Short mmCIF file of C-alpha atoms and ligand atoms in Angstrom, two decimals:
data_model
loop_
_atom_site.label_atom_id
_atom_site.label_comp_id
_atom_site.label_asym_id
_atom_site.label_seq_id
_atom_site.Cartn_x
_atom_site.Cartn_y
_atom_site.Cartn_z
CA MET A 1 -80.17 95.31 -63.69
CA LYS A 2 -82.17 93.20 -66.04
CA GLU A 3 -83.34 91.28 -62.99
CA LEU A 4 -84.34 94.53 -61.21
CA LEU A 5 -86.42 95.65 -64.21
CA ARG A 6 -88.12 92.29 -64.40
CA GLU A 7 -88.99 92.43 -60.68
CA LEU A 8 -90.29 95.99 -60.97
CA ARG A 9 -92.45 95.04 -63.93
CA GLU A 10 -93.97 92.08 -62.15
CA LYS A 11 -94.69 93.66 -58.81
CA SER A 12 -95.96 96.94 -60.27
CA LEU A 13 -98.36 95.26 -62.70
CA SER A 14 -99.92 93.19 -59.96
CA ALA A 15 -100.03 96.18 -57.57
CA ILE A 16 -101.92 98.16 -60.23
CA ASP A 17 -104.41 95.32 -60.58
CA GLY A 18 -105.02 95.53 -56.84
CA THR A 19 -106.04 99.19 -56.76
CA ASN A 20 -109.63 100.18 -56.06
CA THR A 21 -109.63 103.94 -56.41
CA ALA A 22 -108.22 106.61 -58.67
CA GLU A 23 -106.24 107.98 -55.70
CA GLU A 24 -104.53 104.65 -55.07
CA LEU A 25 -103.69 104.44 -58.77
CA ASP A 26 -102.16 107.93 -58.81
CA ALA A 27 -100.02 107.05 -55.81
CA LEU A 28 -98.64 104.03 -57.69
CA ARG A 29 -97.94 106.07 -60.79
CA VAL A 30 -95.77 108.40 -58.68
CA GLN A 31 -94.16 105.49 -56.85
CA TYR A 32 -93.05 103.73 -60.07
CA LEU A 33 -92.77 106.35 -62.80
CA GLY A 34 -92.29 109.61 -60.88
CA LYS A 35 -89.08 111.63 -60.90
CA LYS A 36 -88.09 110.00 -57.64
CA GLY A 37 -89.77 106.76 -58.61
CA GLU A 38 -88.44 103.24 -58.73
CA LEU A 39 -87.91 103.07 -62.50
CA THR A 40 -85.94 106.33 -62.43
CA ALA A 41 -83.82 104.93 -59.62
CA ILE A 42 -82.93 101.91 -61.76
CA LEU A 43 -82.18 104.04 -64.81
CA LYS A 44 -79.75 106.10 -62.76
CA GLN A 45 -77.56 103.03 -62.60
CA MET A 46 -77.21 102.90 -66.43
CA GLY A 47 -73.93 104.76 -66.15
CA LYS A 48 -72.28 101.66 -64.70
CA LEU A 49 -73.10 99.62 -67.78
CA SER A 50 -70.85 98.92 -70.74
CA ALA A 51 -71.50 100.66 -74.07
CA GLU A 52 -72.94 97.43 -75.53
CA GLU A 53 -75.24 96.73 -72.63
CA ARG A 54 -76.58 100.24 -72.37
CA PRO A 55 -78.94 100.32 -75.44
CA VAL A 56 -80.25 96.87 -74.59
CA MET A 57 -81.05 97.92 -71.04
CA GLY A 58 -82.42 101.23 -72.32
CA GLN A 59 -84.76 99.36 -74.62
CA LEU A 60 -85.82 97.06 -71.78
CA ALA A 61 -86.47 99.97 -69.44
CA ASN A 62 -88.61 101.68 -72.11
CA ASP A 63 -90.59 98.47 -72.55
CA VAL A 64 -91.24 98.34 -68.80
CA ARG A 65 -92.32 101.99 -68.77
CA ALA A 66 -94.64 101.43 -71.76
CA ALA A 67 -96.15 98.31 -70.16
CA LEU A 68 -96.67 100.14 -66.88
CA GLU A 69 -98.25 103.16 -68.54
CA GLU A 70 -100.56 101.01 -70.55
CA LYS A 71 -101.57 99.10 -67.44
CA LEU A 72 -102.14 102.32 -65.48
CA ASP A 73 -104.37 103.72 -68.24
CA GLU A 74 -106.28 100.51 -68.52
CA ARG A 75 -106.89 100.38 -64.77
CA LYS A 76 -107.87 104.02 -64.71
CA ALA A 77 -110.54 103.45 -67.34
CA TYR A 78 -111.74 100.36 -65.52
CA LEU A 79 -112.01 102.15 -62.16
CA ALA A 80 -113.82 105.11 -63.72
CA GLU A 81 -116.35 102.80 -65.29
CA LYS A 82 -116.86 100.96 -62.02
CA ALA A 83 -117.36 104.23 -60.14
CA LEU A 84 -119.93 105.33 -62.70
CA GLU A 85 -121.77 102.04 -62.46
CA GLN A 86 -121.87 102.35 -58.72
CA ARG A 87 -123.17 105.92 -58.88
CA LEU A 88 -125.85 104.94 -61.35
CA ALA A 89 -126.92 102.10 -59.10
CA THR A 90 -127.22 104.27 -56.00
CA GLU A 91 -128.57 107.43 -57.60
CA MET A 92 -130.94 105.65 -59.87
CA LEU A 93 -134.35 107.21 -60.30
CA ASP A 94 -136.82 104.61 -61.38
CA VAL A 95 -139.72 106.45 -62.93
CA THR A 96 -141.70 103.24 -63.25
CA ILE A 97 -142.05 102.73 -59.47
CA PRO A 98 -145.59 103.68 -58.39
CA GLY A 99 -145.67 106.95 -56.39
CA GLU A 100 -146.38 107.14 -52.70
CA LYS A 101 -149.95 108.20 -52.07
CA HIS A 102 -150.35 111.17 -49.77
CA LYS A 103 -153.51 111.25 -47.73
CA MET A 104 -155.47 114.39 -48.47
CA GLY A 105 -157.46 115.87 -45.63
CA HIS A 106 -160.61 117.93 -45.98
CA ARG A 107 -162.58 120.43 -44.00
CA HIS A 108 -163.98 119.40 -40.65
CA PRO A 109 -167.72 118.63 -40.87
CA MET A 110 -168.54 121.50 -38.54
CA TYR A 111 -166.62 123.96 -40.71
CA ILE A 112 -168.35 122.58 -43.79
CA VAL A 113 -171.64 123.60 -42.18
CA LEU A 114 -170.20 126.95 -41.08
CA ASP A 115 -169.11 127.67 -44.66
CA GLU A 116 -172.60 126.82 -45.91
CA ILE A 117 -174.19 129.14 -43.35
CA LYS A 118 -171.73 131.93 -44.15
CA SER A 119 -172.49 131.72 -47.84
CA ILE A 120 -176.26 131.73 -47.22
CA PHE A 121 -175.95 134.93 -45.16
CA ILE A 122 -173.47 136.53 -47.56
CA GLY A 123 -176.08 135.89 -50.26
CA MET A 124 -178.53 137.94 -48.16
CA GLY A 125 -176.16 140.89 -47.83
CA PHE A 126 -174.65 140.13 -44.41
CA ASP A 127 -171.00 140.75 -43.43
CA ILE A 128 -168.93 138.22 -41.49
CA LEU A 129 -167.32 139.44 -38.25
CA GLU A 130 -164.73 137.38 -36.42
CA ASP A 131 -163.28 138.75 -33.23
CA ARG A 132 -161.94 138.22 -29.70
CA GLU A 133 -162.78 135.28 -27.45
CA VAL A 134 -161.50 137.06 -24.33
CA GLU A 135 -164.05 139.68 -23.35
CA LEU A 136 -164.83 142.28 -20.74
CA SER A 137 -167.81 141.31 -18.62
CA GLU A 138 -169.11 144.75 -19.53
CA TYR A 139 -169.56 143.56 -23.13
CA ASN A 140 -170.45 139.94 -22.38
CA PHE A 141 -173.07 140.96 -19.80
CA THR A 142 -173.63 144.57 -18.74
CA LYS A 143 -174.13 146.18 -22.15
CA LEU A 144 -176.41 143.26 -23.02
CA ASN A 145 -178.70 144.12 -20.13
CA VAL A 146 -177.50 141.21 -18.02
CA GLU A 147 -177.40 142.80 -14.60
CA GLU A 148 -175.17 142.10 -11.62
CA GLY A 149 -176.47 139.07 -9.81
CA HIS A 150 -177.77 137.35 -12.96
CA PRO A 151 -177.08 133.61 -12.70
CA ALA A 152 -175.12 133.61 -16.01
CA ARG A 153 -172.48 135.73 -14.23
CA GLU A 154 -171.82 133.07 -11.57
CA TRP A 155 -168.26 131.82 -11.16
CA SER A 156 -169.64 128.31 -11.45
CA ASP A 157 -170.91 129.09 -14.99
CA THR A 158 -168.17 131.32 -16.34
CA PHE A 159 -164.39 131.26 -16.85
CA TYR A 160 -163.01 134.48 -15.32
CA PHE A 161 -159.39 135.62 -15.54
CA ASP A 162 -159.44 137.87 -12.47
CA ASP A 163 -160.92 138.05 -8.99
CA ASP A 164 -163.00 141.10 -9.89
CA SER A 165 -164.91 139.16 -12.57
CA ARG A 166 -163.97 141.79 -15.12
CA ILE A 167 -162.29 139.71 -17.82
CA LEU A 168 -163.58 136.38 -19.03
CA LEU A 169 -163.80 133.88 -21.86
CA ARG A 170 -166.98 134.95 -23.60
CA THR A 171 -169.96 132.80 -22.70
CA GLN A 172 -171.83 133.76 -25.87
CA THR A 173 -171.18 135.51 -29.18
CA SER A 174 -173.74 138.21 -28.28
CA PRO A 175 -171.05 140.76 -27.23
CA MET A 176 -170.34 140.92 -30.97
CA GLN A 177 -173.68 142.71 -31.28
CA VAL A 178 -172.30 145.49 -29.10
CA HIS A 179 -168.96 145.62 -30.93
CA ALA A 180 -170.78 145.86 -34.25
CA MET A 181 -173.11 148.59 -33.03
CA GLU A 182 -170.21 150.58 -31.59
CA SER A 183 -168.00 150.33 -34.65
CA ARG A 184 -170.31 150.27 -37.67
CA GLU A 185 -172.52 152.66 -39.52
CA LEU A 186 -176.23 151.89 -39.68
CA PRO A 187 -177.89 149.91 -41.16
CA ILE A 188 -176.04 146.83 -39.88
CA ARG A 189 -176.28 143.27 -41.14
CA ILE A 190 -173.69 140.92 -39.71
CA ILE A 191 -173.10 137.39 -38.57
CA ALA A 192 -170.31 136.61 -36.09
CA PRO A 193 -169.25 132.98 -35.71
CA GLY A 194 -166.80 131.84 -33.05
CA ARG A 195 -165.95 129.85 -29.94
CA VAL A 196 -167.67 130.39 -26.61
CA TYR A 197 -166.92 128.93 -23.18
CA ARG A 198 -169.02 127.76 -20.26
CA LYS A 199 -168.29 125.64 -17.23
CA ASP A 200 -170.21 122.63 -18.52
CA GLU A 201 -169.32 118.97 -18.11
CA VAL A 202 -168.68 117.06 -21.33
CA ASP A 203 -171.53 114.77 -22.39
CA ALA A 204 -173.40 113.85 -25.58
CA THR A 205 -174.85 117.37 -25.89
CA HIS A 206 -172.49 119.59 -23.83
CA SER A 207 -168.90 120.80 -23.99
CA PRO A 208 -167.11 123.58 -22.05
CA MET A 209 -166.09 125.01 -25.43
CA PHE A 210 -168.50 125.19 -28.31
CA HIS A 211 -169.33 127.40 -31.27
CA GLN A 212 -172.09 129.90 -31.82
CA ILE A 213 -173.06 132.08 -34.71
CA GLU A 214 -174.43 135.44 -33.75
CA GLY A 215 -176.56 137.29 -36.26
CA MET A 216 -177.95 140.78 -36.23
CA ALA A 217 -179.84 143.16 -38.50
CA ILE A 218 -180.62 146.78 -37.58
CA ASP A 219 -182.42 149.25 -39.81
CA LYS A 220 -185.46 151.48 -39.84
CA GLY A 221 -188.68 149.52 -39.59
CA VAL A 222 -187.21 146.06 -38.94
CA THR A 223 -189.74 143.69 -37.35
CA MET A 224 -190.14 140.22 -35.89
CA GLY A 225 -191.53 139.23 -39.30
CA ASP A 226 -188.11 139.92 -40.84
CA LEU A 227 -186.48 137.78 -38.19
CA LYS A 228 -188.79 134.83 -38.84
CA GLY A 229 -188.60 135.18 -42.60
CA THR A 230 -184.82 135.35 -42.64
CA LEU A 231 -184.26 132.43 -40.27
CA ASN A 232 -186.83 130.22 -42.03
CA GLU A 233 -185.09 130.87 -45.32
CA VAL A 234 -181.67 130.03 -43.83
CA VAL A 235 -182.90 126.75 -42.34
CA LYS A 236 -184.58 125.75 -45.61
CA GLN A 237 -181.42 126.45 -47.59
CA LEU A 238 -179.43 124.45 -45.07
CA TYR A 239 -181.69 121.46 -44.47
CA GLY A 240 -183.98 121.42 -47.49
CA SER A 241 -187.16 123.25 -48.48
CA SER A 242 -189.50 120.82 -46.71
CA THR A 243 -187.96 121.53 -43.28
CA VAL A 244 -190.61 122.39 -40.70
CA THR A 245 -189.84 125.04 -38.06
CA ARG A 246 -191.58 126.70 -35.14
CA PHE A 247 -190.92 129.72 -32.92
CA ARG A 248 -191.63 129.54 -29.18
CA PRO A 249 -191.71 132.52 -26.79
CA HIS A 250 -188.66 132.68 -24.54
CA HIS A 251 -186.69 135.14 -22.45
CA PHE A 252 -183.30 136.75 -23.03
CA PRO A 253 -182.27 139.91 -21.19
CA PHE A 254 -181.07 141.61 -24.40
CA THR A 255 -184.05 140.91 -26.66
CA GLU A 256 -187.70 141.83 -26.26
CA PRO A 257 -189.76 139.99 -27.31
CA SER A 258 -187.57 136.86 -27.35
CA CYS A 259 -188.07 133.44 -28.84
CA GLU A 260 -186.44 130.12 -29.57
CA MET A 261 -186.56 128.45 -32.94
CA ASP A 262 -187.05 124.69 -33.27
CA VAL A 263 -186.78 122.43 -36.29
CA GLN A 264 -188.84 119.30 -36.52
CA CYS A 265 -186.80 116.22 -35.56
CA HIS A 266 -185.16 114.71 -38.65
CA LYS A 267 -185.05 111.26 -37.06
CA CYS A 268 -188.72 110.76 -36.18
CA GLY A 269 -190.41 113.48 -38.24
CA GLY A 270 -192.00 114.99 -35.12
CA LYS A 271 -193.34 111.85 -33.44
CA GLY A 272 -190.80 111.88 -30.62
CA CYS A 273 -187.66 109.75 -30.33
CA PRO A 274 -184.41 109.57 -28.31
CA THR A 275 -182.69 112.11 -30.60
CA CYS A 276 -185.28 114.80 -29.80
CA LYS A 277 -185.78 113.46 -26.26
CA GLY A 278 -189.38 112.56 -27.12
CA GLU A 279 -190.28 116.15 -28.05
CA GLY A 280 -190.50 115.87 -31.82
CA TRP A 281 -188.60 119.19 -32.10
CA ILE A 282 -184.98 120.24 -31.72
CA GLU A 283 -184.09 123.75 -30.56
CA ILE A 284 -181.44 125.37 -32.75
CA LEU A 285 -181.30 129.01 -31.73
CA GLY A 286 -182.37 131.82 -29.47
CA ALA A 287 -183.47 135.13 -30.97
CA GLY A 288 -185.56 138.23 -30.56
CA MET A 289 -185.93 141.95 -31.19
CA ILE A 290 -182.94 143.80 -29.78
CA HIS A 291 -183.94 145.40 -26.46
CA PRO A 292 -184.27 149.22 -26.70
CA LYS A 293 -181.95 149.52 -23.68
CA VAL A 294 -179.20 147.69 -25.59
CA LEU A 295 -179.66 149.89 -28.68
CA GLU A 296 -179.66 153.09 -26.61
CA GLY A 297 -176.58 151.90 -24.67
CA CYS A 298 -174.73 151.76 -27.99
CA GLY A 299 -175.94 155.21 -29.00
CA ILE A 300 -178.68 154.08 -31.38
CA ASP A 301 -182.03 155.90 -31.26
CA SER A 302 -184.53 153.13 -30.57
CA THR A 303 -187.43 155.29 -31.68
CA VAL A 304 -185.98 155.42 -35.21
CA TYR A 305 -184.13 152.12 -35.53
CA SER A 306 -185.05 148.58 -34.60
CA GLY A 307 -183.33 145.26 -35.11
CA TRP A 308 -183.32 141.57 -34.49
CA ALA A 309 -180.62 139.24 -33.31
CA PHE A 310 -180.12 135.53 -32.98
CA GLY A 311 -177.53 133.14 -31.59
CA MET A 312 -177.29 129.58 -32.82
CA GLY A 313 -175.21 126.62 -31.73
CA LEU A 314 -173.02 125.50 -34.60
CA GLU A 315 -172.31 121.97 -33.31
CA ARG A 316 -176.01 121.26 -33.06
CA LEU A 317 -176.58 122.36 -36.64
CA ALA A 318 -173.73 120.10 -37.78
CA LEU A 319 -175.11 117.14 -35.82
CA ARG A 320 -178.41 117.49 -37.57
CA ARG A 321 -176.95 118.26 -40.97
CA PHE A 322 -174.83 115.08 -40.97
CA ASN A 323 -177.01 112.89 -38.73
CA ILE A 324 -174.36 112.67 -36.00
CA SER A 325 -175.60 111.37 -32.66
CA ASP A 326 -172.93 112.57 -30.21
CA LEU A 327 -171.39 116.03 -29.83
CA ARG A 328 -168.11 114.56 -28.57
CA LEU A 329 -167.37 113.11 -32.02
CA ILE A 330 -167.08 116.66 -33.34
CA PHE A 331 -164.09 117.41 -31.08
CA GLU A 332 -162.31 114.07 -30.79
CA ASN A 333 -160.64 114.31 -34.20
CA ASP A 334 -160.88 110.58 -34.74
CA ILE A 335 -159.87 110.06 -38.36
CA ARG A 336 -162.33 107.16 -38.75
CA PHE A 337 -165.13 109.62 -37.97
CA LEU A 338 -163.81 112.56 -39.97
CA GLU A 339 -163.20 110.49 -43.10
CA GLN A 340 -166.94 109.93 -43.49
CA PHE A 341 -167.67 113.50 -44.61
N1 LIG B 401 -176.73 134.56 -26.63
C1 LIG B 401 -177.87 133.71 -26.45
C2 LIG B 401 -177.40 132.35 -25.88
O1 LIG B 401 -176.23 132.11 -25.83
C3 LIG B 401 -178.60 133.49 -27.74
C4 LIG B 401 -179.22 134.73 -28.30
C5 LIG B 401 -178.52 135.55 -29.18
C6 LIG B 401 -180.51 135.08 -27.96
C7 LIG B 401 -179.10 136.66 -29.70
C8 LIG B 401 -181.11 136.20 -28.50
C9 LIG B 401 -180.40 136.99 -29.38
O2 LIG B 401 -178.21 131.55 -25.48
#
């Protein structure tokens, strides 16, 4: 029996040293010291011993139990510490490591210009209207005095959705004039920025999708002088007070008289260069006094009210504002380009 206790002591102590987890350790505790454990099994044989041997063996068995318990506790503490160390190592948050830098984006150069234009017009008492890009040809053309057979209505110029040429992607923001007249009380002062679509090939100055800003003011006694004064002021606020402009006569079906507005070329100062195609001037918008037929078609008495309207190309304004040479750069979303603004 003495031999058995010695063996148990030896093998259990080394087994405890070999454990790596608290679960393994618990299993050993049950195996050696549990009710059905190995030590208990040995103690059950005490009955066979003589009265003299019994206390000696009892003492020995108690020593083994005490040694085992001590060893189990020791190992338990050791494993707990190791587990903690491991957790600290893996879950460690090192506040001294430099943070990861996130790249911040910013507004697209064209929208920077749009925001500037919006705030100039808001400062003059205009409202901003943003609306549909899919239009009825009635609004894109007919109500704007663009009759059947007008070249702008050609399939080769316009994206239609149906064979009857009734629904289309708007080719201009001018239908917003009609929507504003039909839905608003007079007087009206609005600008309406947005995308427009034409069947154009992509090149340095063309894209099948581009942006326009429509503008319109209707009130009693509004004249061409108001149109020129307003647009000159806008361009000066946008490009600087020394900007030189000119108005040339033109034709649009929905304005009479009509004009185009040019700004002097920023590259050559009016001498003529590749940017202005040798002209010295760059056209930025079409405009005019709203045709009486258009006013009357929207239920406005053209003998009492008059108004002006304009439509400008937003990309072109952005090109000039930031000295960009090619329209395609605006749409390519190349980060090396966009980062410069
Ligand atoms: N809609 C015209 C265009 O796309 C521009 C314009 C707008 C002209 C308003 C006059 C008045 O060319």
